[in-house]
Structures are given as structure tokens and as C-alpha cells.
Short mmCIF file of C-alpha atoms in Angstrom, two decimals:
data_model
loop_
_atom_site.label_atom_id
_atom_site.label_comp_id
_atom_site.label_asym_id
_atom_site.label_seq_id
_atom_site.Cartn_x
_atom_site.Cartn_y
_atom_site.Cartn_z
CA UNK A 1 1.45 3.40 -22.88
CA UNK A 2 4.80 4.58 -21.23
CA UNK A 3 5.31 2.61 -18.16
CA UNK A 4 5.59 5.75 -15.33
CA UNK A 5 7.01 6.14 -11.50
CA UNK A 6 6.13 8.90 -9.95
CA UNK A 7 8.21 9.90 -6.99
CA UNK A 8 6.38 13.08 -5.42
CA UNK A 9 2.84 11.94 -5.18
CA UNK A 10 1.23 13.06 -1.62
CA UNK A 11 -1.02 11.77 0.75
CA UNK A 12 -2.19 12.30 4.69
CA UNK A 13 -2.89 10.29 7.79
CA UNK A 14 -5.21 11.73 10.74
CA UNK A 15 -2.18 12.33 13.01
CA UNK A 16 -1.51 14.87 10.32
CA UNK A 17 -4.22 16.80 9.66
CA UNK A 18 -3.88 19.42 12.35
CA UNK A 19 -0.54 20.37 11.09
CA UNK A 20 -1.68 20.47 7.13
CA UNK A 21 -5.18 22.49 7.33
CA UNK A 22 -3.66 26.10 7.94
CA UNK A 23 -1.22 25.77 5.17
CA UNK A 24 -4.28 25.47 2.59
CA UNK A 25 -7.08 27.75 4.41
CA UNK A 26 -6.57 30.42 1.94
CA UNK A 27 -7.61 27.89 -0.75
CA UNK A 28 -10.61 28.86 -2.45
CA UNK A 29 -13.14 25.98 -1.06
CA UNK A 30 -13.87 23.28 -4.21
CA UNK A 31 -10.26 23.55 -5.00
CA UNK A 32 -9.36 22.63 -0.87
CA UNK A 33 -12.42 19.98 -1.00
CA UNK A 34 -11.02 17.89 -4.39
CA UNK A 35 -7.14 18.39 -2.38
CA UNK A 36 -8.36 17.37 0.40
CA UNK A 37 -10.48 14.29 -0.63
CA UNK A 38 -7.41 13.06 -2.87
CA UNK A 39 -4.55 13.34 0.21
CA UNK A 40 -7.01 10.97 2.22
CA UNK A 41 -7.90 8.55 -1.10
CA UNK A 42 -5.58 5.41 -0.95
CA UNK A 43 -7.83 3.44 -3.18
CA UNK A 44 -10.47 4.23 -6.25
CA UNK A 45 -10.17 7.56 -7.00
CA UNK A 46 -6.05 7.33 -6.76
CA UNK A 47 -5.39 4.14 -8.69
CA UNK A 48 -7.66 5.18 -11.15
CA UNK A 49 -6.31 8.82 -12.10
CA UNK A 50 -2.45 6.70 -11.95
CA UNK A 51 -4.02 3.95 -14.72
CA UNK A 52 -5.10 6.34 -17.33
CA UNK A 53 -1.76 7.96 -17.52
CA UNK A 54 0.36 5.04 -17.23
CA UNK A 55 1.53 5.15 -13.93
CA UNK A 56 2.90 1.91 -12.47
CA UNK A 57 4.00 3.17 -9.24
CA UNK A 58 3.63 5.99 -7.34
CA UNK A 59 6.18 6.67 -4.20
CA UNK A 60 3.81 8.36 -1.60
CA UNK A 61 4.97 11.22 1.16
CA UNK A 62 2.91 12.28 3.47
CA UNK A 63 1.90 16.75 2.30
CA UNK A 64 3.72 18.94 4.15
CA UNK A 65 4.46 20.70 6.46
CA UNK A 66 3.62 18.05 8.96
CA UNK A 67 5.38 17.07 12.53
CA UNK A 68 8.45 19.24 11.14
CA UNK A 69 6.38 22.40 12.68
CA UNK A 70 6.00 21.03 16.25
CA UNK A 71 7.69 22.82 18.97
CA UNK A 72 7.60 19.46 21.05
CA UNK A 73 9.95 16.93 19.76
CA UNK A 74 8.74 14.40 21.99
CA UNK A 75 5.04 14.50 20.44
CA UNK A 76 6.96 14.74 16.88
CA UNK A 77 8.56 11.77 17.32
CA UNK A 78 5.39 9.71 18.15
CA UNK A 79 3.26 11.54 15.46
CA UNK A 80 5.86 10.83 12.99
CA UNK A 81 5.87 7.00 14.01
CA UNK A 82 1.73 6.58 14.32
CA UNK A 83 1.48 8.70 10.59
CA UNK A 84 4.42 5.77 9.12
CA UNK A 85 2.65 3.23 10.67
CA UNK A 86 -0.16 4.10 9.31
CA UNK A 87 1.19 4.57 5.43
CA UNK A 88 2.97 1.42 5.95
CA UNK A 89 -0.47 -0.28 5.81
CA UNK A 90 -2.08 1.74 2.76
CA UNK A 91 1.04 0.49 0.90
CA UNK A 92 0.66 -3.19 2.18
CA UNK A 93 -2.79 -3.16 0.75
CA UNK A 94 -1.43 -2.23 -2.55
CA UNK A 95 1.86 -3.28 -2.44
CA UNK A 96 2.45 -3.43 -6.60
CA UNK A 97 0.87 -0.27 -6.88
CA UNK A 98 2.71 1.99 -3.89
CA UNK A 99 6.21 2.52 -2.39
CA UNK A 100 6.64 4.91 0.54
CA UNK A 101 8.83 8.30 1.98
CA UNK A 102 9.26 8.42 5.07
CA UNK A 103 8.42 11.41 7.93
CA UNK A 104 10.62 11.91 10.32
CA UNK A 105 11.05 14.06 13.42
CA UNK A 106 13.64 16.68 12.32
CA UNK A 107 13.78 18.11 15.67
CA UNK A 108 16.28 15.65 17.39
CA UNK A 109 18.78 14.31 14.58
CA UNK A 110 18.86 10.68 16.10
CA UNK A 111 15.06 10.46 16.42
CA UNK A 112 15.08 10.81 12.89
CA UNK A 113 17.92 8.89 11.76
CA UNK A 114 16.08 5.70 14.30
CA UNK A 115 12.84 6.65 12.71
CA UNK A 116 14.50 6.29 9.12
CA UNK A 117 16.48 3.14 9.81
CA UNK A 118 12.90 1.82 11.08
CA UNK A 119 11.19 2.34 7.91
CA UNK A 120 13.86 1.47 5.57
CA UNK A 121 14.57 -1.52 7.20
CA UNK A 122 11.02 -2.62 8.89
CA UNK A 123 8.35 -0.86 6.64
CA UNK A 124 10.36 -1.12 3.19
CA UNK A 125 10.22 2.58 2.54
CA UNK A 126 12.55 3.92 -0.13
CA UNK A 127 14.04 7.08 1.97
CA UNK A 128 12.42 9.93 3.32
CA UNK A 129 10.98 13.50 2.32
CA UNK A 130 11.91 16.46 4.35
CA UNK A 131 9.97 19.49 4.17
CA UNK A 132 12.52 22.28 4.26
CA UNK A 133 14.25 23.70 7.52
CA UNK A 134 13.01 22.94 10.69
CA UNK A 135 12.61 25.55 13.00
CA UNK A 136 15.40 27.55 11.12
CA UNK A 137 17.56 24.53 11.17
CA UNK A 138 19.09 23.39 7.78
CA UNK A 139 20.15 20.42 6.69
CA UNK A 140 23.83 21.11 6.57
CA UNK A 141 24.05 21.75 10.39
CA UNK A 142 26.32 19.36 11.80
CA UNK A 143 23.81 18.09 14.60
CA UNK A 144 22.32 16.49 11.09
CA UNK A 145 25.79 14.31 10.83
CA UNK A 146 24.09 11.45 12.67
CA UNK A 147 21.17 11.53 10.06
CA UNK A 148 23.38 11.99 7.09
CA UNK A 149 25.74 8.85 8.25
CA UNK A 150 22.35 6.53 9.04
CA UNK A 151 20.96 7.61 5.55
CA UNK A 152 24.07 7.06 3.65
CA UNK A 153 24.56 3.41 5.54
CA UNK A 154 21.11 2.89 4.64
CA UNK A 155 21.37 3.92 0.35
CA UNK A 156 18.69 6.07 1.11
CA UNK A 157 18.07 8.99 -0.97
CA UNK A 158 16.73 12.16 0.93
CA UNK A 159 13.71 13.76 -0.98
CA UNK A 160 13.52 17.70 -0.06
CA UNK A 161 10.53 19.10 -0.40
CA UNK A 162 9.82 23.04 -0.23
CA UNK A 163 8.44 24.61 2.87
CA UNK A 164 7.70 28.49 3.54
CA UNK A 165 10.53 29.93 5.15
CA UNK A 166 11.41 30.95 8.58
CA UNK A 167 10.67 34.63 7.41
CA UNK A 168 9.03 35.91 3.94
CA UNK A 169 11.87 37.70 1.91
CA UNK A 170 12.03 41.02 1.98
CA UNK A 171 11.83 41.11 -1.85
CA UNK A 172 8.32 39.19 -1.71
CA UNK A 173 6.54 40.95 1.05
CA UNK A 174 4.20 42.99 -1.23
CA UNK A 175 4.18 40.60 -3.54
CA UNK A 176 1.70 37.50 -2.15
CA UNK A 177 1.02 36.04 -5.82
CA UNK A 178 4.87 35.07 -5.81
CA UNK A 179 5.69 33.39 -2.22
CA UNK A 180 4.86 29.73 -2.14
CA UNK A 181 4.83 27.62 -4.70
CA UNK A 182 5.26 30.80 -7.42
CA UNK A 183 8.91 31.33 -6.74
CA UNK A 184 9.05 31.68 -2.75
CA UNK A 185 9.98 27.70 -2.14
CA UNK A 186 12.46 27.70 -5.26
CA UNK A 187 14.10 30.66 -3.26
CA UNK A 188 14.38 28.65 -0.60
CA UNK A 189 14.44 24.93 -1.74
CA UNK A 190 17.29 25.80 -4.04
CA UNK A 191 19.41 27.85 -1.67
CA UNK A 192 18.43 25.07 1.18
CA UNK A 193 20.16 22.31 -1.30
CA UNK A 194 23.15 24.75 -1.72
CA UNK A 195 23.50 25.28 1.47
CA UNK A 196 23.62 21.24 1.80
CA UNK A 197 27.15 21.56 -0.58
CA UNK A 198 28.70 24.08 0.03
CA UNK A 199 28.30 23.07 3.68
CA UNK A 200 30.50 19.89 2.51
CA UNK A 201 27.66 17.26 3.54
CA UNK A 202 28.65 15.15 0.15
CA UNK A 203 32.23 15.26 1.24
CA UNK A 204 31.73 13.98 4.80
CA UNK A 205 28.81 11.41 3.02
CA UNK A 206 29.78 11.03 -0.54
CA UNK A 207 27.31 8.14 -0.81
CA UNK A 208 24.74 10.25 0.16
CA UNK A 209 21.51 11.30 -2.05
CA UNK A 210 19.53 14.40 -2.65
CA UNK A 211 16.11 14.56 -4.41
CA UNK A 212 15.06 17.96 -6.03
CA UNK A 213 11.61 18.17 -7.13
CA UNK A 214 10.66 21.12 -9.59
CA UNK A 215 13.14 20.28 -12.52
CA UNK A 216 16.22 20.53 -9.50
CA UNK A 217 14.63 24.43 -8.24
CA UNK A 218 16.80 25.98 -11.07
CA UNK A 219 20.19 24.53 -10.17
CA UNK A 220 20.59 22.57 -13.44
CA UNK A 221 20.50 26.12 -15.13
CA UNK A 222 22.91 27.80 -12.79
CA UNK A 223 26.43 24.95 -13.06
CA UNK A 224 28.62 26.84 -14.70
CA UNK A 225 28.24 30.37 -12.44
CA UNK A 226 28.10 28.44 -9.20
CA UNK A 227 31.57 27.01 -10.03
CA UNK A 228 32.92 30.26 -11.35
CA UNK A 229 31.88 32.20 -8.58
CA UNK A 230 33.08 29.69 -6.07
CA UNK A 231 36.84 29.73 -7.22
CA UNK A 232 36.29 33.56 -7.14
CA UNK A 233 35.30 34.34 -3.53
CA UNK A 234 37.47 33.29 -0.56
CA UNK A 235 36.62 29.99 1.12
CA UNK A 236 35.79 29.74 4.57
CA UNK A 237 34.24 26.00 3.49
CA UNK A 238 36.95 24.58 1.29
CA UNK A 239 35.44 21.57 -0.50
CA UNK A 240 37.23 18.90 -1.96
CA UNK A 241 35.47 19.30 -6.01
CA UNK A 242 33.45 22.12 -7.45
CA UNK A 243 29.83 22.38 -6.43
CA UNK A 244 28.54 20.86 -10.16
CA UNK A 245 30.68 17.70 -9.04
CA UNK A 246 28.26 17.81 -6.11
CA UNK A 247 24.97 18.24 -7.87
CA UNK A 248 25.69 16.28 -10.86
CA UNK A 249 26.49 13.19 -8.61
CA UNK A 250 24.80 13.29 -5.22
CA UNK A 251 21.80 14.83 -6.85
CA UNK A 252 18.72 13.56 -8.66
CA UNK A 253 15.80 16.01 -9.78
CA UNK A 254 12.29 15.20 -10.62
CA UNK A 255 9.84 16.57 -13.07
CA UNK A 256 7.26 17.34 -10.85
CA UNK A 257 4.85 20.46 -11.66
CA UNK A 258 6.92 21.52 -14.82
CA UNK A 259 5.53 19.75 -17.57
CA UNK A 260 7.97 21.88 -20.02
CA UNK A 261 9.95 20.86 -23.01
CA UNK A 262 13.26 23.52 -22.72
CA UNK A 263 13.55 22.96 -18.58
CA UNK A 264 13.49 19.28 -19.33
CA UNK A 265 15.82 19.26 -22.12
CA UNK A 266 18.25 21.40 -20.13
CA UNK A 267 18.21 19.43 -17.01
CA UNK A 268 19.50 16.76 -19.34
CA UNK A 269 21.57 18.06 -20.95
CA UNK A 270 23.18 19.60 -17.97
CA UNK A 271 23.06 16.45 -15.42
CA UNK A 272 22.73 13.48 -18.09
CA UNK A 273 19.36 11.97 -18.54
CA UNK A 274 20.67 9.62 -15.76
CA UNK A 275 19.88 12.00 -12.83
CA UNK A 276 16.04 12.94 -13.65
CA UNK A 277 13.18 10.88 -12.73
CA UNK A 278 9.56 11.53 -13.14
CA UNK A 279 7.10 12.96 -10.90
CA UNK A 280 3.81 14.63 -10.54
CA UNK A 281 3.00 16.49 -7.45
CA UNK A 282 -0.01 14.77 -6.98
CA UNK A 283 -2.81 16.22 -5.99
CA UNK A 284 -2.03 19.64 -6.25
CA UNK A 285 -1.13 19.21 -9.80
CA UNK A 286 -2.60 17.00 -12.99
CA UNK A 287 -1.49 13.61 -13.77
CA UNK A 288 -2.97 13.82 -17.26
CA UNK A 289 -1.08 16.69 -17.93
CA UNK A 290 2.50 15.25 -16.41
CA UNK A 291 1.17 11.92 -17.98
CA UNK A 292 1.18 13.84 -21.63
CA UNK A 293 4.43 15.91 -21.00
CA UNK A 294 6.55 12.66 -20.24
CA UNK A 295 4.84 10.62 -23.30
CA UNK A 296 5.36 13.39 -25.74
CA UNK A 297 8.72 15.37 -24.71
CA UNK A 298 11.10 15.39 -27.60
CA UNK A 299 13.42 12.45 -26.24
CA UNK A 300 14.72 9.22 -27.88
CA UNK A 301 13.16 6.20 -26.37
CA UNK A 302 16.43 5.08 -24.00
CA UNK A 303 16.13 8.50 -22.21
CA UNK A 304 12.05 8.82 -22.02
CA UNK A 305 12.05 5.23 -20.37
CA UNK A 306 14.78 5.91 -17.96
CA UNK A 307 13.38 9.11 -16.82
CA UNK A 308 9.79 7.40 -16.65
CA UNK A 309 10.69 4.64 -14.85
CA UNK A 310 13.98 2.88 -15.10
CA UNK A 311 16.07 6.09 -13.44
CA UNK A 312 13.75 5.08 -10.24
CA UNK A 313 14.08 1.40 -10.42
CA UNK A 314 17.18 1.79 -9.77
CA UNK A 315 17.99 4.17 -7.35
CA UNK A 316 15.57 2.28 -5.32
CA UNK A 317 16.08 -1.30 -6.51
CA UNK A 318 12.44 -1.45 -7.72
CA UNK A 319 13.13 -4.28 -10.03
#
């Protein structure tokens, strides 16, 4: 069987739990109770789903939205420390069998840069996952220069992961079915990474890394028309390349939740089979399903093994 890494696999500690249960009340109840039971399962039930489909190695992140929705920084900065802490130990119980993201205190830039320098360097995590804006607060705000420095001095990559927005969009608000996970968070995921280069974050940090989940949220498809219309508009943000340079080399996308053929192939084809890794989204999708996808996508064998596993090896010196 293809040997897999999967990079957006999600879990929870106690110090979270308060923060996560309103974002999945609407669930209907079996569907919240197998979630639920999964996020808190470090052991049997885990390991065992990742050995029938091949996965070596799953990089764990704690499920949104978690201390990024707490008006007190103070209390987010210990909750975010206690909640590492306490993944740090899951993974040193299985250490061949689990990396781990980081969750850090968005609120106060520093905080989080500390916090990520702590687990990078202490706790061996691989980077960290952000779950969207914070309070209305992108990533491309220049308070965030402190975190971007630390996390480029660091090599590590910056995982972001969708979050509902400050406000529904206008275009949604009748329309429930499509907020969320539908379309709402590529809406905002995607225009959240954009915002990330046009704001000229890679230029200030051109070592600097991005992780899209979701097949990149649509930017592979969109290349050619974000450079075109970019040379076309006046620029108040002059950058120093076109925004493909940007998102072909300070980006890296993951498969997770779309198992599909044509988004895969296209992603290659438009970022080199270099810049996609493998995920899942467990729990809230099925690693038999991703497990099938990756083993049976139309790909010669050098590309299906680096996008399995050898793409994440290296960006985060696995082997």
C-alpha cells in the first residue's frame, strides 16, 4: 500500500472544548457523537482508521475555532500553551505515528510568534495552523511582521485553516446550505491567502510558507486572471513579482476533502506536483475515501509518492 502523510488531521484537548462545541451544535446528534469521540481518540480507534489506508503519519491540529475566538488575550495565551502541552504528550506516546501544528494566541503577534518558537523548538512541532482572521484581523496586518519574521527564522510553514467570517456575505445570507464548509470558508480562506500577497508578506519574508487545504481554495484555477488583472488595476501595493510567483513558491496546497481527479490534476499542473501534499480532514471527512482517491488518481508513480508522502518529508524534514 501507498505509504501516506496526512497533514490536516484534527484533534482536541479539554482546554478546548468550550470554544469548539457551538461551532458543531447544529450537527445532527450521531454525526456530532462519532466527531466528537474521534477529536478526543489519540489511540485505537485513530491508528486504526490511519493503518487500513496506508497512512504513516498523520500531522495533528487541534479543530477550530479554538483560543483564536477569545476576547482575553491573556487567557488565550495560557489556553493555547496548556492545549500544546497537552498534544505534545499524545504525540510523545506515539512519536512514529504523529507530528504536531501548533495553536497559537493570534491576539498579541509576539505571544504567538514565543508560543511558535516554543513548540518548534521545545515540543518538535512542524509549524502551526491558524484558523482564519482573528477578531477581523488578517494575516497581512503588519502587527503580524513579528510572527511572519519568527516563522520564517524558524522554516516553519503556516497551515491556514478556514474559519466563518467576521460577517456572513451578503450573497449567502438566505442561503445557509452554502456558508461553511459549502463555499462560505473558500470565500474567505482564499481571499484571506490573497490578501496575505498582495499585502507583500512573501516580499518582506520570502522564506516564508503558506499551507492551503481544500486543493489551494480555488487559487490554482484562478493564476493566470489574478496576474492579468493585477497589471491592469493601479497599485497602491506594488509587489516586487506577479501574484502566481507568490503562490507557486511560498505556497503548498493539500488534498484535503476533495478526493477529485480534474481539481487534482489541475493543481498540478498549475503549481508542479512539487507544491501538493496529501491530506484528509480527519474526522469530519473519510480516510478510506481520501485513502482510495490518492492510491488510484491517474498519476505516474514519482508524482503519487511525492504528493503522498515525500512532498511532506521534506518540507518538514520528516526523513
Amino acid at each position: 500500500m501507498l505509504k501516506k502523510i496526512a497533514l490536516e488531521e484534527h484533534c482536541m484537548a479539554p482546554e478546548l472544548v468550550s470554544y469548539w462545541e457551538p461551532s458543531v451544535a447544529a450537527l445532527p446528534s450521531s454525526l456530532k457523537e462519532t466527531i466528537t469521540r474521534r477529536l478526543h481518540d489519540y489511540d485505537s480507534e485513530r491508528l486504526g482508521i490511519m493503518d487500513q489506508s496506508g497512512v504513516a503519519l498523520s500531522i495533528l491540529s487541534m479543530a477550530g475555532p479554538g483560543v483564536q475566538i477569545e476576547k482575553d488575550a491573556g487567557v488565550a495565551i495560557r489556553t493555547s500553551q496548556r492545549a500544546n502541552d497537552f498534544l505534545a504528550k499524545q504525540v510523545e506516546r506515539h512519536p512514529a505515528r504523529f507530528r504536531a501544528f501548533a495553536h497559537l494566541p493570534m491576539q498579541d503577534p509576539v505571544a504567538a510568534a514565543n508560543e511558535l518558537e516554543r513548540c518548534v523548538r521545545d515540543l518538535r512541532f512542524c509549524g502551526a495552523l491558524i484558523n482564519g482572521q482573528t477578531h477581523g484581523v488578517f494575516l497581512d496586518d503588519r502587527r503580524y511582521d513579528v510572527f511572519w519574521e519568527r516563522a520564517s527564522a524558524l522554516n516553519a510553514p503556516v497551515y491556514l485553516h478556514p474559519a466563518d467570517p467576521v460577517a456572513t456575505f451578503t450573497t449567502l445570507l438566505d442561503y445557509p446550505e452554502l456558508t461553511r464548509a459549502t463555499w462560505g470558508w473558500t470565500i474567505e480562506t482564499a481571499s484571506h491567502a490573497l490578501r496575505i500577497v498582495f499585502g507583500g508578506v512573501f516580499d518582506r519574508y520570502p522564506q516564508a510558507s503558506l499551507i492551503l487545504g481544500h486543493m489551494g481554495e480555488t487559487l490554482p484555477f484562478m493564476l493566470w486572471r489574478l496576474d492579468s488583472r493585477y497589471q491592469l488595476y493601479r497599485q497602491e501595493r506594488p509587489l516586487t513579482h506577479l501574484p502566481s510567483h507568490y503562490i507557486r513558491n511560498n505556497l503548498y496546497i493539500t488534498t484535503s476533502g476533495q478526493c477529485s481527479n480534474d481539481a487534482l490534476l489541475c493543481s498540478i499542473g498549475a503549481l508542479g506536483a512539487g507544491r501538493v501534499m496529501f491530506s484528509i480532514d480527519y474526522p469530519f471527512e473519510t480516510t478510506e475515501l481520501a485513502g482510495r482517491f490518492m492510491e488510484e488518481v491517474p498519476l505516474d508513480s514519482d508524482a503519487r509518492a511525492r504528493i503522498a508522502s515525500g512532498n511532506a518529508e521534506q518540507l518538514f524534514k520528516l526523513s
